[in-house]
mmCIF file of C-alpha atoms in Angstrom:
data_model
loop_
_atom_site.group_PDB
_atom_site.id
_atom_site.type_symbol
_atom_site.label_atom_id
_atom_site.label_comp_id
_atom_site.label_asym_id
_atom_site.label_seq_id
_atom_site.Cartn_x
_atom_site.Cartn_y
_atom_site.Cartn_z
ATOM 1 C CA MET A 749 43.519 -28.470 -53.102
ATOM 2 C CA ARG A 750 41.784 -30.490 -55.773
ATOM 3 C CA GLN A 751 40.671 -34.082 -55.473
ATOM 4 C CA TYR A 752 43.211 -36.536 -56.820
ATOM 5 C CA LYS A 753 44.298 -40.159 -56.712
ATOM 6 C CA LEU A 754 47.755 -41.033 -55.465
ATOM 7 C CA LYS A 755 49.512 -44.301 -56.246
ATOM 8 C CA LEU A 756 52.774 -45.164 -54.487
ATOM 9 C CA THR A 757 55.356 -47.866 -55.062
ATOM 10 C CA SER A 758 58.548 -48.237 -53.076
ATOM 11 C CA LYS A 759 61.890 -49.923 -53.457
ATOM 12 C CA ARG A 760 64.436 -50.403 -50.681
ATOM 13 C CA LEU A 761 67.928 -49.375 -51.709
ATOM 14 C CA ARG A 762 71.248 -50.793 -50.501
ATOM 15 C CA SER A 763 71.825 -47.630 -48.484
ATOM 16 C CA GLY A 764 68.764 -48.472 -46.367
ATOM 17 C CA LYS A 765 66.724 -45.615 -47.782
ATOM 18 C CA CYS A 766 63.526 -46.097 -49.783
ATOM 19 C CA GLN A 767 62.977 -44.827 -53.297
ATOM 20 C CA ILE A 768 59.299 -43.978 -53.676
ATOM 21 C CA LYS A 769 57.733 -43.608 -57.098
ATOM 22 C CA PHE A 770 54.363 -41.902 -57.178
ATOM 23 C CA PHE A 771 51.622 -41.172 -59.703
ATOM 24 C CA VAL A 772 49.100 -38.381 -59.182
ATOM 25 C CA SER A 773 45.991 -38.388 -61.328
ATOM 26 C CA SER A 774 43.030 -36.052 -61.399
ATOM 27 C CA THR A 775 40.238 -35.366 -63.848
ATOM 28 C CA GLU A 776 40.489 -31.613 -63.217
ATOM 29 C CA SER A 777 44.212 -30.923 -63.558
ATOM 30 C CA GLN A 778 47.445 -32.228 -64.988
ATOM 31 C CA GLN A 779 48.756 -35.635 -64.088
ATOM 32 C CA TYR A 780 52.153 -36.016 -62.476
ATOM 33 C CA TYR A 781 54.635 -38.705 -61.614
ATOM 34 C CA GLY A 782 57.796 -38.448 -59.616
ATOM 35 C CA TYR A 783 60.328 -39.824 -57.210
ATOM 36 C CA LEU A 784 61.124 -39.193 -53.582
ATOM 37 C CA LEU A 785 64.000 -40.529 -51.499
ATOM 38 C CA ALA A 786 62.918 -41.285 -47.921
ATOM 39 C CA GLU A 787 64.709 -42.497 -44.826
ATOM 40 C CA SER A 788 63.829 -46.002 -43.653
ATOM 41 C CA GLY A 789 61.878 -44.710 -40.622
ATOM 42 C CA THR A 790 59.692 -42.284 -42.599
ATOM 43 C CA THR A 791 55.974 -42.962 -42.203
ATOM 44 C CA LEU A 792 53.442 -43.145 -45.015
ATOM 45 C CA LYS A 793 51.723 -40.050 -43.622
ATOM 46 C CA GLU A 794 54.984 -38.060 -43.849
ATOM 47 C CA VAL A 795 55.583 -39.193 -47.435
ATOM 48 C CA VAL A 796 52.055 -38.248 -48.513
ATOM 49 C CA SER A 797 52.419 -34.880 -46.767
ATOM 50 C CA LYS A 798 55.646 -34.125 -48.677
ATOM 51 C CA ILE A 799 53.989 -35.017 -51.971
ATOM 52 C CA GLU A 800 50.923 -32.905 -51.161
ATOM 53 C CA ASN A 801 53.107 -29.908 -50.307
ATOM 54 C CA ARG A 802 54.906 -30.237 -53.620
ATOM 55 C CA LEU A 803 51.608 -30.570 -55.503
ATOM 56 C CA ARG A 804 50.312 -27.456 -53.784
ATOM 57 C CA SER A 805 53.371 -25.497 -54.918
ATOM 58 C CA GLU A 806 52.985 -26.860 -58.472
ATOM 59 C CA GLU A 807 49.348 -25.723 -58.607
ATOM 60 C CA CYS A 808 50.261 -22.252 -57.314
ATOM 61 C CA GLY A 809 53.170 -21.983 -59.719
ATOM 62 C CA ASP A 810 55.736 -21.101 -57.045
ATOM 63 C CA GLU A 811 57.956 -24.184 -57.168
ATOM 64 C CA PHE A 812 60.972 -22.077 -58.148
ATOM 65 C CA HIS A 813 60.484 -19.470 -55.419
ATOM 66 C CA GLN A 814 60.396 -21.567 -52.255
ATOM 67 C CA HIS A 815 63.599 -19.890 -51.037
ATOM 68 C CA LEU A 816 61.854 -16.512 -50.826
ATOM 69 C CA TYR A 817 59.757 -17.566 -47.845
ATOM 70 C CA ASN A 818 62.753 -18.095 -45.576
ATOM 71 C CA LEU A 819 66.084 -16.897 -46.883
ATOM 72 C CA ALA A 820 67.994 -18.284 -43.902
ATOM 73 C CA GLN A 821 66.830 -21.836 -44.542
ATOM 74 C CA LYS A 822 68.120 -23.558 -47.635
ATOM 75 C CA PRO A 823 66.265 -26.596 -48.940
ATOM 76 C CA THR A 824 67.899 -29.861 -47.943
ATOM 77 C CA ARG A 825 68.270 -32.896 -50.130
ATOM 78 C CA GLU A 826 65.507 -34.644 -48.169
ATOM 79 C CA ASP A 827 63.067 -31.913 -49.222
ATOM 80 C CA ARG A 828 63.691 -32.424 -52.905
ATOM 81 C CA ILE A 829 61.184 -34.337 -54.929
ATOM 82 C CA LEU A 830 61.508 -34.997 -58.634
ATOM 83 C CA MET A 831 58.129 -34.367 -60.260
ATOM 84 C CA PHE A 832 57.188 -34.460 -63.926
ATOM 85 C CA ASN A 833 54.066 -33.836 -65.981
ATOM 86 C CA TYR A 834 52.609 -37.087 -67.213
ATOM 87 C CA PHE A 835 51.291 -37.094 -70.748
ATOM 88 C CA SER A 836 49.448 -40.229 -71.799
ATOM 89 C CA SER A 837 49.333 -41.015 -75.482
#
Protein backbone atom coordinates (compact mmCIF):
# COMPACT_ATOMS: atom_id res chain seq x y z
CA MET A 1 0.00 0.00 0.00
CA ARG A 2 1.26 3.45 -0.85
CA GLN A 3 2.09 6.19 1.61
CA TYR A 4 -0.78 8.58 2.18
CA LYS A 5 -2.16 11.16 4.58
CA LEU A 6 -5.53 10.60 6.20
CA LYS A 7 -7.63 13.38 7.70
CA LEU A 8 -10.75 12.51 9.70
CA THR A 9 -13.60 14.61 11.03
CA SER A 10 -16.58 13.24 12.89
CA LYS A 11 -20.08 14.33 13.76
CA ARG A 12 -22.35 12.64 16.28
CA LEU A 13 -25.83 12.02 14.94
CA ARG A 14 -29.11 11.92 16.86
CA SER A 15 -29.20 8.15 16.45
CA GLY A 16 -26.01 7.89 18.54
CA LYS A 17 -23.90 6.84 15.59
CA CYS A 18 -20.98 8.88 14.24
CA GLN A 19 -20.70 10.15 10.70
CA ILE A 20 -17.03 10.22 9.77
CA LYS A 21 -15.81 12.27 6.83
CA PHE A 22 -12.33 11.46 5.60
CA PHE A 23 -9.82 12.83 3.10
CA VAL A 24 -7.03 10.68 1.68
CA SER A 25 -4.17 12.44 -0.07
CA SER A 26 -1.05 11.07 -1.68
CA THR A 27 1.52 12.44 -4.09
CA GLU A 28 1.66 9.12 -5.96
CA SER A 29 -2.01 8.30 -6.55
CA GLN A 30 -5.47 9.76 -6.75
CA GLN A 31 -6.97 11.66 -3.87
CA TYR A 32 -10.20 10.50 -2.28
CA TYR A 33 -12.79 11.71 0.15
CA GLY A 34 -15.69 9.85 1.63
CA TYR A 35 -18.06 9.08 4.44
CA LEU A 36 -18.41 6.23 6.88
CA LEU A 37 -21.16 5.58 9.42
CA ALA A 38 -19.77 4.09 12.64
CA GLU A 39 -21.32 2.86 15.86
CA SER A 40 -20.63 4.95 18.95
CA GLY A 41 -18.26 2.33 20.44
CA THR A 42 -16.10 1.98 17.31
CA THR A 43 -12.43 2.75 17.94
CA LEU A 44 -10.23 4.98 15.80
CA LYS A 45 -8.12 1.96 14.88
CA GLU A 46 -11.20 0.12 13.55
CA VAL A 47 -12.27 3.15 11.49
CA VAL A 48 -8.81 3.56 9.96
CA SER A 49 -8.70 -0.18 9.21
CA LYS A 50 -12.03 0.00 7.34
CA ILE A 51 -10.82 2.95 5.30
CA GLU A 52 -7.51 1.23 4.51
CA ASN A 53 -9.33 -1.91 3.35
CA ARG A 54 -11.49 0.17 1.03
CA LEU A 55 -8.45 2.03 -0.31
CA ARG A 56 -6.71 -1.27 -0.97
CA SER A 57 -9.70 -2.48 -3.00
CA GLU A 58 -9.81 0.83 -4.91
CA GLU A 59 -6.12 0.52 -5.84
CA CYS A 60 -6.59 -3.08 -6.99
CA GLY A 61 -9.71 -2.19 -8.95
CA ASP A 62 -11.89 -4.87 -7.35
CA GLU A 63 -14.36 -2.71 -5.45
CA PHE A 64 -17.28 -4.13 -7.45
CA HIS A 65 -16.28 -7.77 -6.98
CA GLN A 66 -16.04 -8.11 -3.21
CA HIS A 67 -18.94 -10.59 -3.23
CA LEU A 68 -16.90 -13.09 -5.24
CA TYR A 69 -14.59 -13.85 -2.32
CA ASN A 70 -17.36 -15.25 -0.14
CA LEU A 71 -20.70 -15.81 -1.82
CA ALA A 72 -22.40 -16.85 1.42
CA GLN A 73 -21.62 -13.55 3.13
CA LYS A 74 -23.37 -10.47 1.85
CA PRO A 75 -21.93 -7.07 2.70
CA THR A 76 -23.72 -5.39 5.57
CA ARG A 77 -24.59 -1.73 5.80
CA GLU A 78 -21.79 -1.23 8.34
CA ASP A 79 -19.25 -2.36 5.74
CA ARG A 80 -20.30 0.24 3.22
CA ILE A 81 -18.20 3.31 2.78
CA LEU A 82 -18.97 6.08 0.33
CA MET A 83 -15.74 7.05 -1.43
CA PHE A 84 -15.20 9.53 -4.24
CA ASN A 85 -12.27 10.74 -6.32
CA TYR A 86 -11.24 14.21 -5.27
CA PHE A 87 -10.31 16.59 -8.05
CA SER A 88 -8.87 19.90 -6.94
CA SER A 89 -9.21 22.82 -9.31
